Each structure stands twice: as structure tokens, then as C-alpha cells.
Short mmCIF file of C-alpha atoms in Angstrom, two decimals:
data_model
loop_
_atom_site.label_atom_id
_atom_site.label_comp_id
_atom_site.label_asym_id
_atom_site.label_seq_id
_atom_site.Cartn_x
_atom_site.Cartn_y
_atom_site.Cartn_z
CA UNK A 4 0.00 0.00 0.00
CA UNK A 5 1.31 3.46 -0.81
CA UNK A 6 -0.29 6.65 -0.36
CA UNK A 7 1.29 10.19 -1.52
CA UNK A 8 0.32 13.59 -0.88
CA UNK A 9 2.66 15.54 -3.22
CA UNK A 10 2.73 19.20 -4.50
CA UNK A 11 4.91 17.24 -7.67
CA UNK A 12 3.84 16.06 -10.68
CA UNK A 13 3.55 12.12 -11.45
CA UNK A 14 3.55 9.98 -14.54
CA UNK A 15 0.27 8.30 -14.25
CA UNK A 16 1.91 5.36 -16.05
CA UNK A 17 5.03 4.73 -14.22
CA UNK A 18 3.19 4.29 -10.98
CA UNK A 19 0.97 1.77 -12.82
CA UNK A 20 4.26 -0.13 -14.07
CA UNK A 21 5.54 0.46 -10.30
CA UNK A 22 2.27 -0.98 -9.09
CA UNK A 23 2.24 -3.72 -11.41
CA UNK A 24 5.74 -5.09 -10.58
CA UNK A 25 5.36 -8.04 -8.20
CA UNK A 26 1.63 -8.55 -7.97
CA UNK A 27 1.40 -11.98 -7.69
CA UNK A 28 -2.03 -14.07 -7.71
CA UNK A 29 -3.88 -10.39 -8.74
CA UNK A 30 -6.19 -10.87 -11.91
CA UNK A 31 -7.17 -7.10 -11.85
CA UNK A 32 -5.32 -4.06 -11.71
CA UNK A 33 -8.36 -0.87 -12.05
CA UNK A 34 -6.65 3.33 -12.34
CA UNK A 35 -8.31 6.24 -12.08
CA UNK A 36 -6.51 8.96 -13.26
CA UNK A 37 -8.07 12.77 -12.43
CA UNK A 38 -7.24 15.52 -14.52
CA UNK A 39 -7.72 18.99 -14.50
CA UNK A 40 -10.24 19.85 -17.46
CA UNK A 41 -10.86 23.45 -18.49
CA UNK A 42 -13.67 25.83 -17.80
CA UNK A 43 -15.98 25.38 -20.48
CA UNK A 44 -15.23 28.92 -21.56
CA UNK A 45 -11.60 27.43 -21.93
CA UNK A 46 -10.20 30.17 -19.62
CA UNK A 47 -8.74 28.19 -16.71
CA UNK A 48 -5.63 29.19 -15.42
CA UNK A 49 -5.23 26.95 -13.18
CA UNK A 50 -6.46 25.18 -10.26
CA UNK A 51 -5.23 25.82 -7.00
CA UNK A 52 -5.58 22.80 -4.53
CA UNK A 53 -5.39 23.18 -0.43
CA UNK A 54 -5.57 20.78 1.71
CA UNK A 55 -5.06 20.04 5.56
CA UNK A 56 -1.57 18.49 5.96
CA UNK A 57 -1.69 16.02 9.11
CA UNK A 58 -4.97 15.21 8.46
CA UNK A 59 -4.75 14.44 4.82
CA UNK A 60 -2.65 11.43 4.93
CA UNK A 61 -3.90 10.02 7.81
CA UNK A 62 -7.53 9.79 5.87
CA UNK A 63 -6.25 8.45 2.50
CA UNK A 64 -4.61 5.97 4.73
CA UNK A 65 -7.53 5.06 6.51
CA UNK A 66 -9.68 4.92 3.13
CA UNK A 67 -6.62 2.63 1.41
CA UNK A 68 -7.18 -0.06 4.62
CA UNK A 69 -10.64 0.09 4.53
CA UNK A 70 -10.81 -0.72 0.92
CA UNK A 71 -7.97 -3.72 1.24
CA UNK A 72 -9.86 -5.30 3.64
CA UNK A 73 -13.40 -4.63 1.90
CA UNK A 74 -12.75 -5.94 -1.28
CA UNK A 75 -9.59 -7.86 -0.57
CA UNK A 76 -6.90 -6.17 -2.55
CA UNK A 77 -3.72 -7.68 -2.98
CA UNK A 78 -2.71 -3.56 -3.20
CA UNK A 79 -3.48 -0.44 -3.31
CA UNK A 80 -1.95 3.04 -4.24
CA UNK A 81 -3.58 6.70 -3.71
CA UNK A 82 -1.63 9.70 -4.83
CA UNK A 83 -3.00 13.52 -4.72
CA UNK A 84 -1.36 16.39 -5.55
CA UNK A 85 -2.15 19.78 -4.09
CA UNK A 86 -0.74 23.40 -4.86
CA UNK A 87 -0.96 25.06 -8.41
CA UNK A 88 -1.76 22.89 -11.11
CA UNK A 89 -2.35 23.71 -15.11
CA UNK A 90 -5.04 22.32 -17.26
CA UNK A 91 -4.93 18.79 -18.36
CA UNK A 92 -2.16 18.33 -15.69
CA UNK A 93 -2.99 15.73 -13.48
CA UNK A 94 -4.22 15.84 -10.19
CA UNK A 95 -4.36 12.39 -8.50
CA UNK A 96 -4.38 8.49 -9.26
CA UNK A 97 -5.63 5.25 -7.89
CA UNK A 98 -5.00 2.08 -8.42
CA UNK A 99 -6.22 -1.22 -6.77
CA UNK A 100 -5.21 -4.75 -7.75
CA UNK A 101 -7.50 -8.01 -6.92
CA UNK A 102 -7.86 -11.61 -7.96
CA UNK A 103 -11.09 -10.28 -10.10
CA UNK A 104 -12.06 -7.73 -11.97
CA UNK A 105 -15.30 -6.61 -9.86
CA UNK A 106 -13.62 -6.35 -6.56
CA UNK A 107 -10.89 -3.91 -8.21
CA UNK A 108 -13.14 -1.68 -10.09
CA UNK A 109 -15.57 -1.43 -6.87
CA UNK A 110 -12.42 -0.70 -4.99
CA UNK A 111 -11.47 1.72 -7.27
CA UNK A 112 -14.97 3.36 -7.16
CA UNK A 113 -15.28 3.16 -3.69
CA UNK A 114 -12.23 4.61 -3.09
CA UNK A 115 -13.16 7.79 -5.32
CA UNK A 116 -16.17 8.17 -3.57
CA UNK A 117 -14.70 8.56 -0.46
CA UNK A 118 -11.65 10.79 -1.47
CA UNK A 119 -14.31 13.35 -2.90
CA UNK A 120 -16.14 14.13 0.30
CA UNK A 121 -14.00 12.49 3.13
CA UNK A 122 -10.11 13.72 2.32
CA UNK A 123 -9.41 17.20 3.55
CA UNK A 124 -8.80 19.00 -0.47
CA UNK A 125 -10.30 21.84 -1.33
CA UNK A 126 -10.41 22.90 -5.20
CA UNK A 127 -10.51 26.52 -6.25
CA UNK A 128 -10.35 27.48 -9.95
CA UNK A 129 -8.79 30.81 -11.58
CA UNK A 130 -10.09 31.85 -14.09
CA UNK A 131 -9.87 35.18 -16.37
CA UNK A 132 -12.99 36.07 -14.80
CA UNK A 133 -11.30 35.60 -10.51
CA UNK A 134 -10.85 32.93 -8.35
CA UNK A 135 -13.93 30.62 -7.70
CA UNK A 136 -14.36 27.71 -4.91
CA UNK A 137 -15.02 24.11 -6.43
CA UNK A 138 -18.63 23.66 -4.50
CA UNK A 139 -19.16 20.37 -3.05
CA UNK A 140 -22.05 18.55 -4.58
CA UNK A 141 -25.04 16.54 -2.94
CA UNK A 142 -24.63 13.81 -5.44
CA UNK A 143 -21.14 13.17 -4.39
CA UNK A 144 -22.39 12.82 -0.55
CA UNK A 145 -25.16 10.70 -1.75
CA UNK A 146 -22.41 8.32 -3.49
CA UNK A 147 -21.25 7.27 -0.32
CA UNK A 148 -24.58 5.69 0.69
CA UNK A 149 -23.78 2.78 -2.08
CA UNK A 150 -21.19 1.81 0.23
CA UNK B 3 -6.31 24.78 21.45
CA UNK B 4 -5.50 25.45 17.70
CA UNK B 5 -8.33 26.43 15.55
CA UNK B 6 -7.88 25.80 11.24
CA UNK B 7 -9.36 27.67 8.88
CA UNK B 8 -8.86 26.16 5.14
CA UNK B 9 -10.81 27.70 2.08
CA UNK B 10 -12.97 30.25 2.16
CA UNK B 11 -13.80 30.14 6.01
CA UNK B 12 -9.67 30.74 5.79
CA UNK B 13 -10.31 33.64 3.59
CA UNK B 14 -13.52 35.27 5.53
CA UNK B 15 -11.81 34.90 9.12
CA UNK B 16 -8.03 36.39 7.44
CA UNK B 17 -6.01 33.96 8.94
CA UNK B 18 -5.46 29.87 8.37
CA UNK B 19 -4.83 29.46 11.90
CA UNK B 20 -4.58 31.16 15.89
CA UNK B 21 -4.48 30.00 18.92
CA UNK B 22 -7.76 29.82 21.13
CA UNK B 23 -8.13 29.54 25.22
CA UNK B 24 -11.63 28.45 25.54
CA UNK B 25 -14.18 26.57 28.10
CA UNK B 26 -16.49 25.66 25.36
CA UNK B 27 -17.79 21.99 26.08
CA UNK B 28 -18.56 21.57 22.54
CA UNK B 29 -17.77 22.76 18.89
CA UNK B 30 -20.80 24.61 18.88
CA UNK B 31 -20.31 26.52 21.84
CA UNK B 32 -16.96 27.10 20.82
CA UNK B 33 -18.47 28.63 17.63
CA UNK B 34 -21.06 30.94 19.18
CA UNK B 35 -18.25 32.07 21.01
CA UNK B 36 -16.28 33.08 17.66
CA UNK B 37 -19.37 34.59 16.48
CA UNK B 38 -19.76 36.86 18.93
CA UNK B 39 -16.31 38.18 18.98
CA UNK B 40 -16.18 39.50 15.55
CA UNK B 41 -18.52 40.16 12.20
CA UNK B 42 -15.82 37.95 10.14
CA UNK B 43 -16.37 35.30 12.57
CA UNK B 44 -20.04 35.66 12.09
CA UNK B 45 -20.28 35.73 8.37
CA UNK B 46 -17.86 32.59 8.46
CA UNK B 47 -20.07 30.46 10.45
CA UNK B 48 -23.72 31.71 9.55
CA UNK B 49 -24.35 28.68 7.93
CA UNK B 50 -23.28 25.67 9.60
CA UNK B 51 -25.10 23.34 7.28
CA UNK B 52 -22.51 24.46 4.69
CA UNK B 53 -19.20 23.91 7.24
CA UNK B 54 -17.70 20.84 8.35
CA UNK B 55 -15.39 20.43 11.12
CA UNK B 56 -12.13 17.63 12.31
CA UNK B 57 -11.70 17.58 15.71
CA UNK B 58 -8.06 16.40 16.47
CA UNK B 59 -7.90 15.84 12.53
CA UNK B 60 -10.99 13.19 12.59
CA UNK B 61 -14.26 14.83 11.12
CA UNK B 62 -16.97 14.95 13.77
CA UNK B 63 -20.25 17.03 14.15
CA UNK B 64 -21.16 20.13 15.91
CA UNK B 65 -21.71 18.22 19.02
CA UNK B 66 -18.48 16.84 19.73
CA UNK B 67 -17.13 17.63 23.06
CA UNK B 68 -13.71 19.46 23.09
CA UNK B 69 -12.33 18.39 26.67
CA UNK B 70 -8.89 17.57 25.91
CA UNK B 71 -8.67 18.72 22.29
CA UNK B 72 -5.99 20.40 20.90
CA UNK B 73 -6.75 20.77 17.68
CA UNK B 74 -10.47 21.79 15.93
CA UNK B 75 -10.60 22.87 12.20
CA UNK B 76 -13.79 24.42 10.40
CA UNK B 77 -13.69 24.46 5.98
CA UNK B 78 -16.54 23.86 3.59
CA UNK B 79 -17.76 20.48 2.41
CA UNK B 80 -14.59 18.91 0.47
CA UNK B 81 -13.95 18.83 -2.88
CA UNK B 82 -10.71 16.13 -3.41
CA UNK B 83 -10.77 13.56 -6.54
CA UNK C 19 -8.84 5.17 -30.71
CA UNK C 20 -6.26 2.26 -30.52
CA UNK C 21 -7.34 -1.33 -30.94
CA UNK C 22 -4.46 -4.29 -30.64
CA UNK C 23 -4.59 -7.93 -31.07
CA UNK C 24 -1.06 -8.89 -30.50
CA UNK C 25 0.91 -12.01 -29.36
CA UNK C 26 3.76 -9.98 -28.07
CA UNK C 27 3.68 -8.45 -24.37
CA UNK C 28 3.54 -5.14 -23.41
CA UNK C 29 3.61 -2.86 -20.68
CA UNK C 30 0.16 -1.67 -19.43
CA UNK C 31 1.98 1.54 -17.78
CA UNK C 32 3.29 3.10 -20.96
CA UNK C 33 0.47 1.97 -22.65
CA UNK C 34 -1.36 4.30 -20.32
CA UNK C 35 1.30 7.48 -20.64
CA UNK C 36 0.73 7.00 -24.35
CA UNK C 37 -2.78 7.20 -24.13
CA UNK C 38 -2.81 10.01 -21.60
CA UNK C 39 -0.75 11.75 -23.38
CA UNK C 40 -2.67 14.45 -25.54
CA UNK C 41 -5.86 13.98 -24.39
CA UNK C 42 -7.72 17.88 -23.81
CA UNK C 43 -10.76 18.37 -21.86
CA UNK C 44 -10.91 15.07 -21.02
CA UNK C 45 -11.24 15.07 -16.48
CA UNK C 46 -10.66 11.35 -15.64
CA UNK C 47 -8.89 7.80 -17.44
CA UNK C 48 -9.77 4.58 -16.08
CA UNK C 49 -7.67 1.47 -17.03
CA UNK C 50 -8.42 -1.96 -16.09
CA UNK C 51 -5.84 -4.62 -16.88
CA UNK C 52 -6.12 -8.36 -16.94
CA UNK C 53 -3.34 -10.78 -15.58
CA UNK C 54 -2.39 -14.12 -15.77
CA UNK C 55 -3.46 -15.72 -12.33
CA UNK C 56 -1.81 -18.91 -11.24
CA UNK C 57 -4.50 -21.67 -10.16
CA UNK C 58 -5.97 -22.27 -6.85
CA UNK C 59 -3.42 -25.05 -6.47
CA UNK C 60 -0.26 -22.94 -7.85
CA UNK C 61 0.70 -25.12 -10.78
CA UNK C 62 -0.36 -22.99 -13.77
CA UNK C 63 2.83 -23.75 -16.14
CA UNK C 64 1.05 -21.41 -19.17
CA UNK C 65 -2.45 -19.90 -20.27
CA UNK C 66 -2.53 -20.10 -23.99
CA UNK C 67 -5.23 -17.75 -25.64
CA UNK C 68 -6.68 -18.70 -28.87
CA UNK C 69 -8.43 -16.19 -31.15
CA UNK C 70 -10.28 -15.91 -34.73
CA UNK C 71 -8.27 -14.02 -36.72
CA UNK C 72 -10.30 -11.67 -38.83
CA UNK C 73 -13.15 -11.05 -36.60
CA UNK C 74 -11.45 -10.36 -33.27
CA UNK C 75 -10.05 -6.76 -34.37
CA UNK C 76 -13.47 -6.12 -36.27
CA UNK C 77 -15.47 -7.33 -32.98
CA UNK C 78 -13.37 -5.20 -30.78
CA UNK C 79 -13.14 -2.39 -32.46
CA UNK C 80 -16.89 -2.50 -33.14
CA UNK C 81 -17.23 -2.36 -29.20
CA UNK C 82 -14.69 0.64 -28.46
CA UNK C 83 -16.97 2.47 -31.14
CA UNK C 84 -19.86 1.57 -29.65
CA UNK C 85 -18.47 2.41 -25.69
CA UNK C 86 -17.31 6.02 -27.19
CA UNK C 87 -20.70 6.76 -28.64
CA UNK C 88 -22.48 5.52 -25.47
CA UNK C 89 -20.27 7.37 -23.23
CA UNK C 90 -18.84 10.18 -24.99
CA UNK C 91 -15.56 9.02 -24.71
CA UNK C 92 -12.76 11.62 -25.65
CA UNK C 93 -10.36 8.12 -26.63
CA UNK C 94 -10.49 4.46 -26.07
CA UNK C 95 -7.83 1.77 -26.17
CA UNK C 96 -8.18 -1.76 -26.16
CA UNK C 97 -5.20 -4.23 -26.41
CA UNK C 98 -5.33 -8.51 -26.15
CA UNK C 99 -2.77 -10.86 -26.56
CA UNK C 100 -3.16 -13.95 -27.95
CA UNK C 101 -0.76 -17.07 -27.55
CA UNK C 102 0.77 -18.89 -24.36
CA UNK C 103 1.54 -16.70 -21.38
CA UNK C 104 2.80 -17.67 -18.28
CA UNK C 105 1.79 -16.81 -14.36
CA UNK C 106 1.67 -12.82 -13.57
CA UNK C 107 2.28 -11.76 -17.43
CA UNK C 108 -0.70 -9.32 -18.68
CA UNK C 109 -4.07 -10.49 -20.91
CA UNK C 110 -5.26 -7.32 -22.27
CA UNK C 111 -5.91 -3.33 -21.10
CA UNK C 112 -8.87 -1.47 -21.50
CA UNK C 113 -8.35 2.33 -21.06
CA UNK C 114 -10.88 5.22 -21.32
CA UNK C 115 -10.68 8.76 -21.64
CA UNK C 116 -13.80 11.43 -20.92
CA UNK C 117 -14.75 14.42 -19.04
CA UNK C 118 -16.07 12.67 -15.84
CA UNK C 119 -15.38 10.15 -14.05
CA UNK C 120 -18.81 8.09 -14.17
CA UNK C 121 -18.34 7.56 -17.56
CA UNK C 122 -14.64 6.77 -17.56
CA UNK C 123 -15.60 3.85 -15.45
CA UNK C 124 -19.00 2.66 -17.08
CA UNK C 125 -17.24 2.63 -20.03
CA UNK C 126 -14.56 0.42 -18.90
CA UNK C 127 -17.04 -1.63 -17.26
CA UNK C 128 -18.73 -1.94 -20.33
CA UNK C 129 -15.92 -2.78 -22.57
CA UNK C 130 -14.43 -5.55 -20.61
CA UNK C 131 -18.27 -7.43 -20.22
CA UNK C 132 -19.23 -7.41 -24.17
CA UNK C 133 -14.89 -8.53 -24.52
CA UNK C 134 -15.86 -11.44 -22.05
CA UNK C 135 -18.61 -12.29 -23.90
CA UNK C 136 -18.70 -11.24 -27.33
CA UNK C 137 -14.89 -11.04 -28.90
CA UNK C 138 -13.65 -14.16 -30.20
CA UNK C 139 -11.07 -15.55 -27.59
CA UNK C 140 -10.92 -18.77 -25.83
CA UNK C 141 -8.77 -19.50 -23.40
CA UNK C 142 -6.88 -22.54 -22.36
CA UNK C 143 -5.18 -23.41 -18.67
CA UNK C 144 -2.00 -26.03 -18.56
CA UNK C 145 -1.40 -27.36 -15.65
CA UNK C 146 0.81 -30.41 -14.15
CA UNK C 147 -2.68 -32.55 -14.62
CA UNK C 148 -3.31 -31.55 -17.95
CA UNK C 149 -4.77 -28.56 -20.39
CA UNK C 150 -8.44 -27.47 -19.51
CA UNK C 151 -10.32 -24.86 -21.17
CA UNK C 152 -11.55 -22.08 -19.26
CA UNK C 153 -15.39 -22.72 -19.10
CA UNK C 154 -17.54 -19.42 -19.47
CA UNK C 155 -19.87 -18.21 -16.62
CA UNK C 156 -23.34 -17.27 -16.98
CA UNK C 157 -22.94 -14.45 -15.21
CA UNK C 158 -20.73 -13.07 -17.82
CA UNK C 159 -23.32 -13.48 -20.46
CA UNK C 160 -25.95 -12.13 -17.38
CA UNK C 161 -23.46 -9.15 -17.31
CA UNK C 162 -24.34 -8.05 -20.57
CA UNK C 163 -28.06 -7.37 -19.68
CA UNK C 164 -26.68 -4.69 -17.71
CA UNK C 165 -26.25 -2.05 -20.52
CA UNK D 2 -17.57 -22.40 -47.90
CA UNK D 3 -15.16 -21.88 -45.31
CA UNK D 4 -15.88 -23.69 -42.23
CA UNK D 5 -13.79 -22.67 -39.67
CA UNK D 6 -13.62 -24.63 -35.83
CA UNK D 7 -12.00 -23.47 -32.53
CA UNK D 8 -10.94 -24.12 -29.16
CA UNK D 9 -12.60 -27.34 -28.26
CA UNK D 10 -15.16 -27.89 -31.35
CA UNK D 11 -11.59 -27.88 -33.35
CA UNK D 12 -10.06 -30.55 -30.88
CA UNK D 13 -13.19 -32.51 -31.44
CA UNK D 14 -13.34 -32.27 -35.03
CA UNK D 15 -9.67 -33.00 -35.56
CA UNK D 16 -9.13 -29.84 -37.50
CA UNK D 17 -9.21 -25.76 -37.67
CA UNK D 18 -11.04 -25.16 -40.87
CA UNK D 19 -12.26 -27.10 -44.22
CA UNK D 20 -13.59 -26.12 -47.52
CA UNK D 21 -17.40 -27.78 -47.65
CA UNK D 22 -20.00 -27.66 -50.49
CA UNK D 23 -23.29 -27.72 -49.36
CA UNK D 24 -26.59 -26.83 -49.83
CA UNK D 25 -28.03 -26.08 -46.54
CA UNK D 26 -29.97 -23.31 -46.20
CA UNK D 27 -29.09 -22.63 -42.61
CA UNK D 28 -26.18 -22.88 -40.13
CA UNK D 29 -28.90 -25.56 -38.50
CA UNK D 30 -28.90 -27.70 -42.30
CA UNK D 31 -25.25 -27.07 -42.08
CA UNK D 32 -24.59 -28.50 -38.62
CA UNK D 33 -27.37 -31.57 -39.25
CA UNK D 34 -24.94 -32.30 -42.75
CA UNK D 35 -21.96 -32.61 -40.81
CA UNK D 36 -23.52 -34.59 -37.94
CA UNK D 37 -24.71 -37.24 -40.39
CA UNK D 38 -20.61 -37.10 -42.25
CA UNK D 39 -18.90 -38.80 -38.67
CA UNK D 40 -19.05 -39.17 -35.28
CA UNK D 41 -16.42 -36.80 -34.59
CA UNK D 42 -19.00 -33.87 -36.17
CA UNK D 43 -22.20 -35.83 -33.67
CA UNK D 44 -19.66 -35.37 -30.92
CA UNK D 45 -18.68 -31.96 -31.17
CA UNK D 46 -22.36 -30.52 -32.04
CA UNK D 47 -23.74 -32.93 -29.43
CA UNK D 48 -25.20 -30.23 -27.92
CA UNK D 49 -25.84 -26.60 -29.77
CA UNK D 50 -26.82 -24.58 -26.40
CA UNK D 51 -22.98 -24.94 -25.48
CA UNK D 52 -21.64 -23.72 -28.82
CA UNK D 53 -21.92 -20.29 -30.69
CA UNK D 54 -21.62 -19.47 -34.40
CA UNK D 55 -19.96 -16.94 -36.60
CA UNK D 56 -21.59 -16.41 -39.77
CA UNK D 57 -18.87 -13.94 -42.22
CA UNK D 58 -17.44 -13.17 -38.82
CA UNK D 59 -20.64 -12.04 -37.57
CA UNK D 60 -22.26 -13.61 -34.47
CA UNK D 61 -25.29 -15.29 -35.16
CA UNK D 62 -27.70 -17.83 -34.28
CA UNK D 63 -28.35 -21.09 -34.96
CA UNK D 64 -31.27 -19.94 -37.75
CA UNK D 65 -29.42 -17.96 -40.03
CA UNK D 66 -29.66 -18.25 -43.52
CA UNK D 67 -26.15 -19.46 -45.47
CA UNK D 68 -27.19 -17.70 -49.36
CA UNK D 69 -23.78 -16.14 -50.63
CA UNK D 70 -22.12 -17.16 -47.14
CA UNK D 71 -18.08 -17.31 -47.57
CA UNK D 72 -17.37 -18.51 -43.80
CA UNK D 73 -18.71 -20.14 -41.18
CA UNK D 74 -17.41 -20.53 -37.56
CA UNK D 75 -18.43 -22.35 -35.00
CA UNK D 76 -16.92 -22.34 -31.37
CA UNK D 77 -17.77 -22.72 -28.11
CA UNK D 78 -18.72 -19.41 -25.52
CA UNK D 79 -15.89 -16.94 -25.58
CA UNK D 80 -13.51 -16.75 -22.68
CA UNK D 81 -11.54 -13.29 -23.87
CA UNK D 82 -10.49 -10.54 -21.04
#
């Protein structure tokens, strides 16, 4: 299990080749991989990520062993940046390997779910127009229901 | 104790962090004692539907006691992923 | 879009740096990978995939079509070897590309139950007792109801 | 036409693919043709719920008509992913 709170940038691949190397009895290896998309005016200038350092890691931990255990995993890896980022940089990554392929894409989903309403990041976009607060939305709170 | 700020409670209280000396049994009293201390305070915390809070870096609700905390932070719902 | 049917390995992490790389607008890629497992009793010497030449590329790339459309994909990559493989090498990668990450993950989901089902590969297991072919489930063929 | 066999309805049959002339009007004619040829052919399409068939490398069933038909596959439930 690794998890990585990092103001660098990652290669979303080379952690999945790092991952990857020495799995053994895992059938399924699930990524996500977030990105920073542009306003739909395509004005970003980038989005600025805080977060709550202490705290942070010691949730994504907590989320990791909750979904090994859940679901099994043979592994699991969580990265998130924070601090300035560009558009289409990217901003974090998960990846969860299990015997099959339903336990790691649930993982993987689960996982997400959690990280959106239950790590300490807070998203704030400039734009031409100022600086705007990501807001929160219900239907990510609902998500966690499922679980 | 310590009291956080992060996003835009940070930004309408001016500061990401100070340090507190309080009697407040709970969060909440500790909160209606911010409010009436300053109007940044106040417009921070008028809605606490839209705030959520760690105590000691675990989130908890308004309720939780604060005997033998050291460390409460308030910031909007989050918005990781 | 990238569609493969290859006998040679490759290596699911720069697979996924290739395919990440010039994407715009696009907020979240999802990857799944499939892996050689050994068998319950450890003595899987190979896997050896068997395919239809001809209609395996069509089928496939008839699915990643259909899985962009669906989902409004902004890419989609599919890659499956054919041949004999040993323990712990990889099967085949899915990867998909789109603005959010619900459909990143249907898609994926998608793709890899009509590949299960509905692309032209059969695979075989060779153990110390002999070869066996891998028997299909009816909850793969359930799966597709799904969607 | 091209009949073409794999995985285990190839092992059965003793071979990948053959060149047949026929005049079945269906994969069904097709299949009750070869059943009649050798017991190899009974053996392997023993059973038609376990097998699947390609018609011009288009799944199909069991029903479908053979008129201008270059290739036919048959093969048992895939197994790919």
C-alpha cells in the first residue's frame, strides 16, 4: 500500500508499471486517473488545490485499509497532488489490484467516492474572470450511501 | 487549542490558523463564542449546514465535546478527486 | 482510438502514458488490466489464448466504437494478446478517456463485459494434470443485460 | 464455404477449418450435414446450447440463412479478457 500527498507532478503510467511489478495471484489491476479539465469557456488558469496536511494522509490511509480489507486487494496506491496545477495536468491516481475484476473496479470506485467528500482538499479554480471555490455537490455525498 | 481555517472560512476569518483559550464543552459553543467576537467570525459560520469540522484531525459534528482537544478545524464540504 | 490484437507483451503503464498523453478536456482515465493468475493449487505452467483471426479486431473495435458513442468518450484503447503466457504476465488493457469520471468507469465496465462475452477468444489453462479450457460463466453473459 | 472450428469444437473435429460444399440453407442444415458425415462432427455438435456461431465473422444464431455465405465458424462461448 502506498499513499502520496505531493505538491509534484507524477507519470500516471510509471506508478501503474511500479504498481504492477510483483503482484502476484492479482487478476485485476483498475486506475483512475483525475485531470484537471478546463472551464468550459476554456479560460482556466489553473487550479489551486489546499488541503489540511496532518490530516490528509492520515484519511487516504484510513480509506486505502478500509478498501484492502473490503474488497480484498492484494494492493493499493492513492496519490493527490495539491498546490498550483495547469489544465490537463494531473491531479491524483488510484489504483487497486484483486484476484477479479469486480472487486478492483468497486475498490477503485469506492475509493473515489470517499476521497471526494471524506479527504481534507479543497479545489478553487482561476479563471480570467477571478478565483472561484469548487462547491461540493449533494450527489457526491449521496455516493457514499452505495457503500 | 489550535483552531484551522482552510478555504474560504480561511479567507472570511483572514487567517489559516490562531491560537484559542476556551471553556467551550462543545464545537458549537466554541463557535457561538467566535461569532460573537467579531462580524468575520459571524459571516464565516452563519451557515453551519454548509461547514464541516475535524476535531483532532478526525471529522466529527457540531456536538463533539472538546475536553482535551488540541486541535479543531472548520472548511466547507470537500472537494478532493 | 487504438485497438491491438497482439501475441507480443507489453507494458500496461506506458500503454497508459501514451494514451494520456494528448488527451484535452478530457477530467478522468480509467484502465483496467487483466493478468495471468496462477490456479488455486499454484501449478499454472502457461495460459494459452486462442483467437479468430479476422473477426477479433473487427469485434473489438466494433465495441470501443460503440463504448465512445455511449459514453462520450474523448479516446479508447483496447489491447489482447493472444498465444501462451505464463503466471503474472498481462491479458489485455482497457483504457478510457472522458470528461467525468462516471463515464470513464461505465465505459470500462462496459468494454471488458461485451470482450468477455462477445470477442472471439478462448482461453486454455495447462497445468501439471493436464490442459483445460476455461469454461464461461453465466454471469458473464448475465453481465451483458446490464447495458 | 469456409468452415472454420475453434478451441474445443476444433479438438473434437480433428481440424481448424475445411472447404465444404453444401446446400443447406441454414447454419442448422449445415450443422445436421456434418452430424450425419462422422461421429467426430455428432460429438462436437452434441449439444448446440454450449456452442456459438460466426456467420462472415458475424455472431449469429443457430437460424441464419447461409445464401452467398463465404465462412462459417463455429466455437464454443468466448472466454476473452
Amino acid at each position: 500500500m502506498r499513499i502520496s500527498v505531493q505538491e509534484a507532478a507524477f507519470d500516471a503510467g510509471a506508478e501503474l508499471t511500479a504498481f504492477s511489478t510483483g503482484l502476484t495471484s492479482q487478476g485485476a489491476v483498475v486506475t483512475f486517473t483525475g485531470i484537471v479539465r478546463n472551464s468550459p469557456e476554456g479560460d482556466l488558469q489553473a487550479m489551486e488545490i489546499e488541503h489540511y496536511p496532518g490530516m490528509t494522509e492520515a484519511s487516504l490511509r484510513e480509506m486505502a485499509q478500509k478498501a484492502m480489507a473490503r474488497f480484498a486487494l492484494g494492493d493499493v496506491l492513492v496519490i493527490h497532488r495539491y498546490g498550483r496545477l495547469a489544465p490537463d495536468e494531473v491531479i491524483m491516481m488510484v489504483a487497486t489490484a484483486a484476484p477479479h475484476r469486480k472487486a478492483a473496479f468497486e475498490a477503485a470506485d469506492f475509493l473515489m467516492d470517499y476521497l471526494k467528500s471524506r479527504a481534507p482538499f479543497w479545489k478553487r479554480e482561476i479563471t480570467d474572470g477571478g478565483a472561484t471555490w469548487v462547491a461540493s455537490k449533494d450527489a457526491d455525498e449521496d455516493a457514499l450511501k452505495r457503500w | 487549542m489550535d483552531v484551522l481555517y482552510f478555504a474560504w472560512v480561511r479567507e472570511r476569518i483572514g487567517l489559516p490558523r490562531e491560537r484559542i483559550e476556551t471553556t467551550a464543552a462543545t464545537v458549537r459553543e466554541l463557535v457561538a463564542e467566535l461569532v460573537a467576537r467579531e462580524e468575520r467570525y459571524a459571516v464565516a459560520f452563519s451557515d453551519l449546514a454548509a461547514l464541516r469540522v475535524a476535531v483532532d484531525q478526525e471529522l466529527r459534528d457540531f456536538d463533539a465535546p472538546l475536553a482535551g482537544v488540541r486541535e479543531v478545524a472548520f472548511f466547507p464540504p470537500m472537494t478532493g478527486g
